[in-house]
mmCIF file with all atom_site columns, C-alpha atoms in Angstrom:
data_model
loop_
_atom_site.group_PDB
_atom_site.id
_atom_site.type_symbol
_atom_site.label_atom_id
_atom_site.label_alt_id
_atom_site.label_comp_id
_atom_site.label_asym_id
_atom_site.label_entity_id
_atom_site.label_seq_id
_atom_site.pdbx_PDB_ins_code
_atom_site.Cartn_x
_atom_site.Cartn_y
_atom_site.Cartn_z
_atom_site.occupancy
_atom_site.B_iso_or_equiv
_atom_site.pdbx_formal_charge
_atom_site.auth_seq_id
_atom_site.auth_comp_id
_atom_site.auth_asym_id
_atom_site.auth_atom_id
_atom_site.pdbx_PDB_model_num
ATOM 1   C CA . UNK F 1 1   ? -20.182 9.555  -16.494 1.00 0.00 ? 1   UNK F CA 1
ATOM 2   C CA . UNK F 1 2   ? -21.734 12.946 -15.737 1.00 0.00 ? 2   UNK F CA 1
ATOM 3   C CA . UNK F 1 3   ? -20.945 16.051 -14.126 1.00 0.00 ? 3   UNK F CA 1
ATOM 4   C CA . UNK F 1 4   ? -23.287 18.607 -12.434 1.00 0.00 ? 4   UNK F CA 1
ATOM 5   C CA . UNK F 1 5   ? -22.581 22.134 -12.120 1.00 0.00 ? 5   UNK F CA 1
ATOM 6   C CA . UNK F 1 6   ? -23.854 24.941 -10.099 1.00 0.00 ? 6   UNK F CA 1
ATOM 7   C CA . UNK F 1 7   ? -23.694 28.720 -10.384 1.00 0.00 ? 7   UNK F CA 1
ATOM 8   C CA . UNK F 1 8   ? -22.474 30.742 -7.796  1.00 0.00 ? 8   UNK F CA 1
ATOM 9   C CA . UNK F 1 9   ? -20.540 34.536 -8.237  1.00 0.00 ? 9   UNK F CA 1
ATOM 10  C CA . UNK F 1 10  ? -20.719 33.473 -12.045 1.00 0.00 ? 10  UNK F CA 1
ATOM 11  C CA . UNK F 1 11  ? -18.322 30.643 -11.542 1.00 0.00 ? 11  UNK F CA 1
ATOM 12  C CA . UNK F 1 12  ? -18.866 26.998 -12.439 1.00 0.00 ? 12  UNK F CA 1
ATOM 13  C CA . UNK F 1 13  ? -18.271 24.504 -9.745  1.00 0.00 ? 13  UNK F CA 1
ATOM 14  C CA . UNK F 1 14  ? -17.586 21.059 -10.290 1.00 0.00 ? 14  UNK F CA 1
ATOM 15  C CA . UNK F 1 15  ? -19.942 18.501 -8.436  1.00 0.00 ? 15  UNK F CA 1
ATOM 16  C CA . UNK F 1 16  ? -18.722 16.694 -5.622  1.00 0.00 ? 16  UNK F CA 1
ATOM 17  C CA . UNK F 1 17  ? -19.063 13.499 -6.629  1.00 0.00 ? 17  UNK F CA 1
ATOM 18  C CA . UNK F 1 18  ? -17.343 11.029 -8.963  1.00 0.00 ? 18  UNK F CA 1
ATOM 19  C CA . UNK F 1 19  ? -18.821 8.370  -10.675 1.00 0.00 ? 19  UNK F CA 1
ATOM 20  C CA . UNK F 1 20  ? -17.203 4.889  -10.226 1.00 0.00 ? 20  UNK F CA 1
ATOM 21  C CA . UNK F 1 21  ? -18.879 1.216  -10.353 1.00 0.00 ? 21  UNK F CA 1
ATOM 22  C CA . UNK F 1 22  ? -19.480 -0.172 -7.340  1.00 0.00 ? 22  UNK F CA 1
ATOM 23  C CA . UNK F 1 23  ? -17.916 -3.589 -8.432  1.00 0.00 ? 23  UNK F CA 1
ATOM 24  C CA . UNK F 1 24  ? -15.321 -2.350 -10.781 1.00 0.00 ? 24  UNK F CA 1
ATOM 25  C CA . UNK F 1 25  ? -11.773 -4.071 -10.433 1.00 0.00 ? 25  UNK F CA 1
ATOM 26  C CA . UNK F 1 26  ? -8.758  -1.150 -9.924  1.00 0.00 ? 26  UNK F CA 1
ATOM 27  C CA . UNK F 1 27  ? -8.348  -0.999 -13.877 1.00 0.00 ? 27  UNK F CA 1
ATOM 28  C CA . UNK F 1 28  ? -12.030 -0.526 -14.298 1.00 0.00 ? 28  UNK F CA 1
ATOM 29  C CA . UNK F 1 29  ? -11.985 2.160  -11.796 1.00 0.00 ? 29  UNK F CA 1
ATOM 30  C CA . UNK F 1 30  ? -8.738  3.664  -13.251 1.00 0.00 ? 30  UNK F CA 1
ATOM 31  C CA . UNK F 1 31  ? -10.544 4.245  -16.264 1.00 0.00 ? 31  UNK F CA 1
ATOM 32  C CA . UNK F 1 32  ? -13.753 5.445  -14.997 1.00 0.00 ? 32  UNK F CA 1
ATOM 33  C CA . UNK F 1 33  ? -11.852 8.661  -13.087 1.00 0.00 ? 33  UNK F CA 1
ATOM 34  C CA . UNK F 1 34  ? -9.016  9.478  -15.476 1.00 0.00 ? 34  UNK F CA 1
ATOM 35  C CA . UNK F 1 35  ? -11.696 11.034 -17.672 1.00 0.00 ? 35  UNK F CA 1
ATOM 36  C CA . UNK F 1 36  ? -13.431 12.761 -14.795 1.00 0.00 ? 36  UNK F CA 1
ATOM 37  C CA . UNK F 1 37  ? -9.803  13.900 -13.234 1.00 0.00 ? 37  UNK F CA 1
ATOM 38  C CA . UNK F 1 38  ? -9.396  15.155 -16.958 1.00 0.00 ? 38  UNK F CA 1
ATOM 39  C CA . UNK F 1 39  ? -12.601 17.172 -16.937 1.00 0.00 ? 39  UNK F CA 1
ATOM 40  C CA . UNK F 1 40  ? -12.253 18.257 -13.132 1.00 0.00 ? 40  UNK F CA 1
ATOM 41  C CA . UNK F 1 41  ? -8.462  19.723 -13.655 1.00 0.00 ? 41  UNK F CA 1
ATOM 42  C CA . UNK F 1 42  ? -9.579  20.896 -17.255 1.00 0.00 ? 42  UNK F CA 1
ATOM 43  C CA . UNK F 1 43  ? -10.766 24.633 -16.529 1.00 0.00 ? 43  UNK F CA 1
ATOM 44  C CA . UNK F 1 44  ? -9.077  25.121 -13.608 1.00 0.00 ? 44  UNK F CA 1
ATOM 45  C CA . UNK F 1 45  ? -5.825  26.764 -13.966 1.00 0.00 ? 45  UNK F CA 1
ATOM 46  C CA . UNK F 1 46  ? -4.584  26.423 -10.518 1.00 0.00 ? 46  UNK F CA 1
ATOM 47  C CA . UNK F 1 47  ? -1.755  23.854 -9.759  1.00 0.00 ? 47  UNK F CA 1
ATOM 48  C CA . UNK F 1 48  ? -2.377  23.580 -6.279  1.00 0.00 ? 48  UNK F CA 1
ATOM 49  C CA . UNK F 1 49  ? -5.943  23.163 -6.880  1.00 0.00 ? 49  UNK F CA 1
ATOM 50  C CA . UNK F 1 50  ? -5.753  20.249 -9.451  1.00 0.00 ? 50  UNK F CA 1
ATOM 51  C CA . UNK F 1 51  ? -3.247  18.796 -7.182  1.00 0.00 ? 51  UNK F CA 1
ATOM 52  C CA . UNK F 1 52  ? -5.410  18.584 -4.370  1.00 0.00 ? 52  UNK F CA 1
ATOM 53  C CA . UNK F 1 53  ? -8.556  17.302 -6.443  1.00 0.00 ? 53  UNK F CA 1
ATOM 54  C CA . UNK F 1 54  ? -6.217  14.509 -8.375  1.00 0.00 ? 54  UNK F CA 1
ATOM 55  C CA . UNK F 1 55  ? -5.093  13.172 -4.516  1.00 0.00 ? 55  UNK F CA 1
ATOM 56  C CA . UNK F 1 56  ? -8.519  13.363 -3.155  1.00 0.00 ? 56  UNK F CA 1
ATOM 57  C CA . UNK F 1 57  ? -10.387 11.796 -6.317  1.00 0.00 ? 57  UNK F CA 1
ATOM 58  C CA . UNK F 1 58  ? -7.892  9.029  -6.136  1.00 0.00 ? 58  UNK F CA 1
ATOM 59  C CA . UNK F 1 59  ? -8.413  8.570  -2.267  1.00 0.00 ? 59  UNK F CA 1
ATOM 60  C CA . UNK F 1 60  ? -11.888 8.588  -2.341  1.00 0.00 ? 60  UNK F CA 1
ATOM 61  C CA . UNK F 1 61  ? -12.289 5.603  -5.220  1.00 0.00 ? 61  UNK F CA 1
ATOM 62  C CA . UNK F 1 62  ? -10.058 3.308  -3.727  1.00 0.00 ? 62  UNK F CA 1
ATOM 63  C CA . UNK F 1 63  ? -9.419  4.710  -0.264  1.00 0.00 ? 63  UNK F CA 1
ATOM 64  C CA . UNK F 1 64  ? -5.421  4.470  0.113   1.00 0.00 ? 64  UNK F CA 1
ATOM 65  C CA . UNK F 1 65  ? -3.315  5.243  2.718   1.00 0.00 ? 65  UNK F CA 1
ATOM 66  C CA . UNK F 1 66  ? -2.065  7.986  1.622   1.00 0.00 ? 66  UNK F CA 1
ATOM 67  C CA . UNK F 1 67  ? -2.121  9.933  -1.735  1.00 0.00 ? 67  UNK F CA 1
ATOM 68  C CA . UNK F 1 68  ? -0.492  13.109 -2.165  1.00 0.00 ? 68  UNK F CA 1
ATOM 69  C CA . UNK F 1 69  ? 2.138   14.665 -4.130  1.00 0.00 ? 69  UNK F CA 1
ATOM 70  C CA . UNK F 1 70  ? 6.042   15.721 -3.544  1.00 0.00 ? 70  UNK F CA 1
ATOM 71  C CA . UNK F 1 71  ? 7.212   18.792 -5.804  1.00 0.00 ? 71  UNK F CA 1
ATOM 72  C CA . UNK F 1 72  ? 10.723  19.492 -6.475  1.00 0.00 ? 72  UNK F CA 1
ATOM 73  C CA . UNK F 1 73  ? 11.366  22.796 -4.941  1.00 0.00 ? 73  UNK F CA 1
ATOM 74  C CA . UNK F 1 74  ? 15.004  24.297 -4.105  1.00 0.00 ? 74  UNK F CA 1
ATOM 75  C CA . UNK F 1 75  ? 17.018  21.119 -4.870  1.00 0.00 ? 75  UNK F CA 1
ATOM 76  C CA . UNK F 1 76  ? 14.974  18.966 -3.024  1.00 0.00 ? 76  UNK F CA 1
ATOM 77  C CA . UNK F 1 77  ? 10.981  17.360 -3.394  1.00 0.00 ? 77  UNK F CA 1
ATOM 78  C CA . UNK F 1 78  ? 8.779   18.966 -0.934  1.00 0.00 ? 78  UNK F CA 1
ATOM 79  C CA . UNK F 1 79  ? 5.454   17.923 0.042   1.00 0.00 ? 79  UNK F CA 1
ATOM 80  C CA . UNK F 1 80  ? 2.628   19.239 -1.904  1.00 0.00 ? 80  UNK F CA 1
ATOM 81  C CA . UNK F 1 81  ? -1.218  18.238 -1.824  1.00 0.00 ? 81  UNK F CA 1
ATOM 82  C CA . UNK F 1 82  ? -2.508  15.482 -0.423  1.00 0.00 ? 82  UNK F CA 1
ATOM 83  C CA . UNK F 1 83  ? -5.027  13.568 1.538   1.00 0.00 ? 83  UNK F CA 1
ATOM 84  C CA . UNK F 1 84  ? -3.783  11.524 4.842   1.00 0.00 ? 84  UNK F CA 1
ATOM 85  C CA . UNK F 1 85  ? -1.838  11.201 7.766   1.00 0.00 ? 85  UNK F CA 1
ATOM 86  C CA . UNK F 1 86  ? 0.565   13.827 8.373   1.00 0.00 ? 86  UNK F CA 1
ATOM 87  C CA . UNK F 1 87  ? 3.252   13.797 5.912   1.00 0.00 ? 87  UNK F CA 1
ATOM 88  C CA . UNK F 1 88  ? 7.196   14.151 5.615   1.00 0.00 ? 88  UNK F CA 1
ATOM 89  C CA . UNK F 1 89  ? 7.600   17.874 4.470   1.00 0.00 ? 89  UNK F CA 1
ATOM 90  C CA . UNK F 1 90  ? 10.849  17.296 2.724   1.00 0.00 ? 90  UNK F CA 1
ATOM 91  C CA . UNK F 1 91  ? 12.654  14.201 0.892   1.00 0.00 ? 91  UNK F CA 1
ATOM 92  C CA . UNK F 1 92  ? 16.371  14.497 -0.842  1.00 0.00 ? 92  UNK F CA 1
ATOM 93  C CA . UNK F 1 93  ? 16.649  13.580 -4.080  1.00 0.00 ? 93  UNK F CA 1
ATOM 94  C CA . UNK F 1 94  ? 17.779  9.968  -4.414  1.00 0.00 ? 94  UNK F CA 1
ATOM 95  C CA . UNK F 1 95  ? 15.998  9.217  -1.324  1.00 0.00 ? 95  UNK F CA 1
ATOM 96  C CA . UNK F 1 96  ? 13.623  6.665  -0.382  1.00 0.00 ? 96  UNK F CA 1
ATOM 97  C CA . UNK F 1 97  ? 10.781  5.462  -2.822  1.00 0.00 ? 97  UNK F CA 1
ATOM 98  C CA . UNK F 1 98  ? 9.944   9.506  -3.514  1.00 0.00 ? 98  UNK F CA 1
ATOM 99  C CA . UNK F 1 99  ? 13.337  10.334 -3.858  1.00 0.00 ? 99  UNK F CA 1
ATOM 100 C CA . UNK F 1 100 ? 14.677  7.096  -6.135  1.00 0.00 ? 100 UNK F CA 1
ATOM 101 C CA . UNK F 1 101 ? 11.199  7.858  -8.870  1.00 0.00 ? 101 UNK F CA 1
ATOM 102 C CA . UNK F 1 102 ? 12.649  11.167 -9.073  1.00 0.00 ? 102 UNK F CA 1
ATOM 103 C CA . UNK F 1 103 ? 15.793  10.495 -9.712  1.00 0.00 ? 103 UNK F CA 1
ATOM 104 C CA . UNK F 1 104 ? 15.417  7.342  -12.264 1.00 0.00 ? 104 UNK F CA 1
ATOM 105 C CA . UNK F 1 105 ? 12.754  8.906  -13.678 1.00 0.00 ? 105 UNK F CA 1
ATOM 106 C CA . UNK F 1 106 ? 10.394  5.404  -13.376 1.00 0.00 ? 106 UNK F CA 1
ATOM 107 C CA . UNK F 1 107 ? 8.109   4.766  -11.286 1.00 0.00 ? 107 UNK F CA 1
ATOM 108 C CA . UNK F 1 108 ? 8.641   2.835  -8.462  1.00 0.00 ? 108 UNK F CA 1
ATOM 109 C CA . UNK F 1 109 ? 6.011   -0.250 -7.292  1.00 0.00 ? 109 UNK F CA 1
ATOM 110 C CA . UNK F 1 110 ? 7.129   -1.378 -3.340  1.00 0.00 ? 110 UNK F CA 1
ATOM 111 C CA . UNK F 1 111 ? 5.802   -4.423 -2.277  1.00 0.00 ? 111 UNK F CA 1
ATOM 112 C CA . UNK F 1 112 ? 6.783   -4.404 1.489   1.00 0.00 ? 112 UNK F CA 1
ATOM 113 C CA . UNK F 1 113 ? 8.487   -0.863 2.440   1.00 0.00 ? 113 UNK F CA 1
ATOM 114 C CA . UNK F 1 114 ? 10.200  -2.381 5.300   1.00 0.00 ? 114 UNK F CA 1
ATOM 115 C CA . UNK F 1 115 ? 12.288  -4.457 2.581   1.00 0.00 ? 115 UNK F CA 1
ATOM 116 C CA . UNK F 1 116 ? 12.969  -0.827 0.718   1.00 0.00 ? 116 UNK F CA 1
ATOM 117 C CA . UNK F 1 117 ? 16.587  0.078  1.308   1.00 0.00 ? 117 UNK F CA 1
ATOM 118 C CA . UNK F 1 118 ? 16.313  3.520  2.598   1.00 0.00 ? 118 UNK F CA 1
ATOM 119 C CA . UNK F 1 119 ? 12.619  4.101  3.087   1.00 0.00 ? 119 UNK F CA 1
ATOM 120 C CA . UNK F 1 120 ? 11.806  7.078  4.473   1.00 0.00 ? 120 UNK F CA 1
ATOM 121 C CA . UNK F 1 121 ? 8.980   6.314  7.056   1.00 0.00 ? 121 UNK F CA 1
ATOM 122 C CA . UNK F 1 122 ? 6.271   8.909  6.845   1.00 0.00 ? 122 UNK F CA 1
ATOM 123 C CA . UNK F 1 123 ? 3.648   6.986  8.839   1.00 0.00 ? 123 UNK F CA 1
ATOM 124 C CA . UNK F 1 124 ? 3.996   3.241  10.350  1.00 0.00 ? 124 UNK F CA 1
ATOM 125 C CA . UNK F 1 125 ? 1.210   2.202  9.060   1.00 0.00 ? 125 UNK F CA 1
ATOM 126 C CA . UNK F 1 126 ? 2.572   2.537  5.503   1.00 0.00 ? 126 UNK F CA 1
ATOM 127 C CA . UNK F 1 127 ? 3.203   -1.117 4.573   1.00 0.00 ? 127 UNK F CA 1
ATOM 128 C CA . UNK F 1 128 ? 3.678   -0.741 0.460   1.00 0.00 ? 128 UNK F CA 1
ATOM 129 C CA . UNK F 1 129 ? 3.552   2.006  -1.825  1.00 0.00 ? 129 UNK F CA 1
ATOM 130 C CA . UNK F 1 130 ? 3.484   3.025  -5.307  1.00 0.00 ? 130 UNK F CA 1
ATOM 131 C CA . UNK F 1 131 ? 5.634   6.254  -6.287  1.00 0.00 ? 131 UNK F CA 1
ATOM 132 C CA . UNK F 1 132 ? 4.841   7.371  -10.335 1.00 0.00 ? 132 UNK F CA 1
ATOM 133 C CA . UNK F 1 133 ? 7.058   10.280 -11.926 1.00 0.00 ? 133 UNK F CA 1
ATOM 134 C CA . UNK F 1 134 ? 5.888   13.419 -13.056 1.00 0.00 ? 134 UNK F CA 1
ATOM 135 C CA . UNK F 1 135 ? 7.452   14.865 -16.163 1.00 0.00 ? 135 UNK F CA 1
ATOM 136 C CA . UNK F 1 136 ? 7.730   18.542 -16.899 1.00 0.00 ? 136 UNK F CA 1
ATOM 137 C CA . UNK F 1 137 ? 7.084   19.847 -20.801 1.00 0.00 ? 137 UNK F CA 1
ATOM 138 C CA . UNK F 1 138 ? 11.021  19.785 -21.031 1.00 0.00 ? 138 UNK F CA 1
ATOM 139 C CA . UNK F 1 139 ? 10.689  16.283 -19.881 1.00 0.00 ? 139 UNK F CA 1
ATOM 140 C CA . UNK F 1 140 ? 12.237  17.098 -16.957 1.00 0.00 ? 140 UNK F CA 1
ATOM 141 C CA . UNK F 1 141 ? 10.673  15.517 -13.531 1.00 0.00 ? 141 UNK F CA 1
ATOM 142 C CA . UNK F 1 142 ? 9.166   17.768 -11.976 1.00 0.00 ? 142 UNK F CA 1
ATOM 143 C CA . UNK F 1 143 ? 8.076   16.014 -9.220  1.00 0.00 ? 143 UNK F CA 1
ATOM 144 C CA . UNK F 1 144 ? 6.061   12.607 -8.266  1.00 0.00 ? 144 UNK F CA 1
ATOM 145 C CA . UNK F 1 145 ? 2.750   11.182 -7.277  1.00 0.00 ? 145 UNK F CA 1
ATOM 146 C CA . UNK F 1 146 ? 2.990   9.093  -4.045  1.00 0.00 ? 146 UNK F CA 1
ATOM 147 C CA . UNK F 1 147 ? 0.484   6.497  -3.149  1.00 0.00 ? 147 UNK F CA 1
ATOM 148 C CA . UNK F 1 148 ? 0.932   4.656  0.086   1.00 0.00 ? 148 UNK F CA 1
ATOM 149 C CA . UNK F 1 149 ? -0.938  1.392  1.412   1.00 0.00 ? 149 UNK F CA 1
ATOM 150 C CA . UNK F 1 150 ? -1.549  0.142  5.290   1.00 0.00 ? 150 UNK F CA 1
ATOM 151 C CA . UNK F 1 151 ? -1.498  -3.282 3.175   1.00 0.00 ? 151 UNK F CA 1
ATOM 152 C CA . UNK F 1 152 ? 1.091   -5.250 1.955   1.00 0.00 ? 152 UNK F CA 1
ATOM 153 C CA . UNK F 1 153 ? 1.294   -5.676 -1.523  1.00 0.00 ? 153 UNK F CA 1
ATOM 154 C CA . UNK F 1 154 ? -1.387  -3.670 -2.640  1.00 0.00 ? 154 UNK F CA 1
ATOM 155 C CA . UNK F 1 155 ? -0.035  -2.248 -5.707  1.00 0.00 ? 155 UNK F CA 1
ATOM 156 C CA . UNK F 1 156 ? 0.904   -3.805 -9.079  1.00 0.00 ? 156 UNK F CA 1
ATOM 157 C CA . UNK F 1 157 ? 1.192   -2.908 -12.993 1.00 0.00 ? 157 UNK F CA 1
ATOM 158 C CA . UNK F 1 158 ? -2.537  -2.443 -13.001 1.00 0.00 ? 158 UNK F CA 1
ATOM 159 C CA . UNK F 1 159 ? -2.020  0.388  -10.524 1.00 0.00 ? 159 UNK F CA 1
ATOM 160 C CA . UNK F 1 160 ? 1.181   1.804  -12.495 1.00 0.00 ? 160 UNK F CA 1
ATOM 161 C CA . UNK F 1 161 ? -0.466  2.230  -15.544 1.00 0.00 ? 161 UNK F CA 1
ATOM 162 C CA . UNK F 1 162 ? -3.443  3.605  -14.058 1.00 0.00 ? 162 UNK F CA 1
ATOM 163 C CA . UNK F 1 163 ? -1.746  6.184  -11.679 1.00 0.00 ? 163 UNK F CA 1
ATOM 164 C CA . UNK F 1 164 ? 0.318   6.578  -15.204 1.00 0.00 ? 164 UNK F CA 1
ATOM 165 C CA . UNK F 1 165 ? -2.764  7.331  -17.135 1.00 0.00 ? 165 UNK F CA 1
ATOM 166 C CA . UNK F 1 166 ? -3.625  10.177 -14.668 1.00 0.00 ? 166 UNK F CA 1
ATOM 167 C CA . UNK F 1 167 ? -0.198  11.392 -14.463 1.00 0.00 ? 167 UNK F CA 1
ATOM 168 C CA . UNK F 1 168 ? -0.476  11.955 -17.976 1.00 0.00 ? 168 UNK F CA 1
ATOM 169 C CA . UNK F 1 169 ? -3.214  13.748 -17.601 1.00 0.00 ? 169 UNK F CA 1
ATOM 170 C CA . UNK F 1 170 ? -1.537  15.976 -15.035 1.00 0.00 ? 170 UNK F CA 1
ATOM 171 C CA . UNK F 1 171 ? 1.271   16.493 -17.263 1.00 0.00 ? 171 UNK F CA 1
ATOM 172 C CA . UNK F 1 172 ? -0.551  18.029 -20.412 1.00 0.00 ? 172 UNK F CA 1
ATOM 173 C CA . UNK F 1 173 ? -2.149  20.152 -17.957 1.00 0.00 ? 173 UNK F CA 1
ATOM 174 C CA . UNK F 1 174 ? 1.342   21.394 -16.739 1.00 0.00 ? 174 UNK F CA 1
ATOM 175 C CA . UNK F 1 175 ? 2.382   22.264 -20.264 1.00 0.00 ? 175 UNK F CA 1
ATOM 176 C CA . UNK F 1 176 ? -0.517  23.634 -20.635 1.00 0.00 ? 176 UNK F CA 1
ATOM 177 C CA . UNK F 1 177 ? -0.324  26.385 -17.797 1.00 0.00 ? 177 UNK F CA 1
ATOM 178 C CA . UNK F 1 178 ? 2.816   27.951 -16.527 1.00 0.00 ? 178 UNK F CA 1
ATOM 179 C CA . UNK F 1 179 ? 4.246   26.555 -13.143 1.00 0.00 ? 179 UNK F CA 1
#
């Protein structure tokens, strides 16, 4: 896996593109971009901006839904970056799949969302989703990663411990910068 760089105003750019196999399974994959989300986020000190590249890396290897992340903000999560549909700009705590990660602190796999007491529907064409915690450096959530899926049962503990791998990721990044 290799990055290219280009100069421009004296400031390194990150290339583009990320390197995944063509015929990798989703845990193959997940471990080809958590070291190139890891490099990408690494001298960029920005939340918004690693936010945004985290949702659209993940997007563009295995082209969900929806990816994006809610931020807890005032009480409640509010949407943050992301790549899809038009999203709900504000959950409650304790609500829907968003809502009930936050709250347990665990993430959240949802075969069918229609069977999800409570689901908050963003978009109809949501059909399962995947919602992973994000903890603060006071291990505190601070807010979650939300995958969605126009398939049924797309997501399983592959998925949660990859999305977990790059959550991790995101975390010591967080403690790493203030927020």
């Amino acid at each position: 896996m290799e990055f290219s760089y280009t100069k421009r105003l004296d400031c390194p750019v990150m290339a583009e593109t990320l390197f995944v196999s063509q015929t990798a399974d989703r845990a193959a994959a997940y471990s080809e971009i958590a070291p190139q989300i890891a490099a990408l986020i690494n001298s960029e000190r920005d939340v918004t901006a690693n936010l945004a590249n985290i949702a659209a890396a993940i997007k563009q290897t295995f082209g969900f839904f929806w990816v994006g992340f809610y931020i807890a903000k005032g009480g409640e999560l509010v949407v943050g970056p992301f790549q899809g549909p038009i999203a709900c700009s504000r959950i409650a705590f304790g609500k829907g799949v968003c809502g009930t990660a936050f709250s347990t602190g665990e993430t959240q796999i949802v075969p069918d969302v229609d069977k999800f007491p409570g689901h908050i529907a963003c978009a109809s064409e949501s059909r399962s989703e995947i919602v992973v915690p994000i903890f603060s450096s006071r291990d505190e959530v601070w807010g979650v990663l939300d995958v969605d899926s126009d398939r049924l049962d797309d997501f399983d503990e592959t998925d949660a411990v990859g999305l977990r791998s790059i959550v991790r990721i995101l975390e010591k990044k967080l403690s790493e910068e203030p927020v």
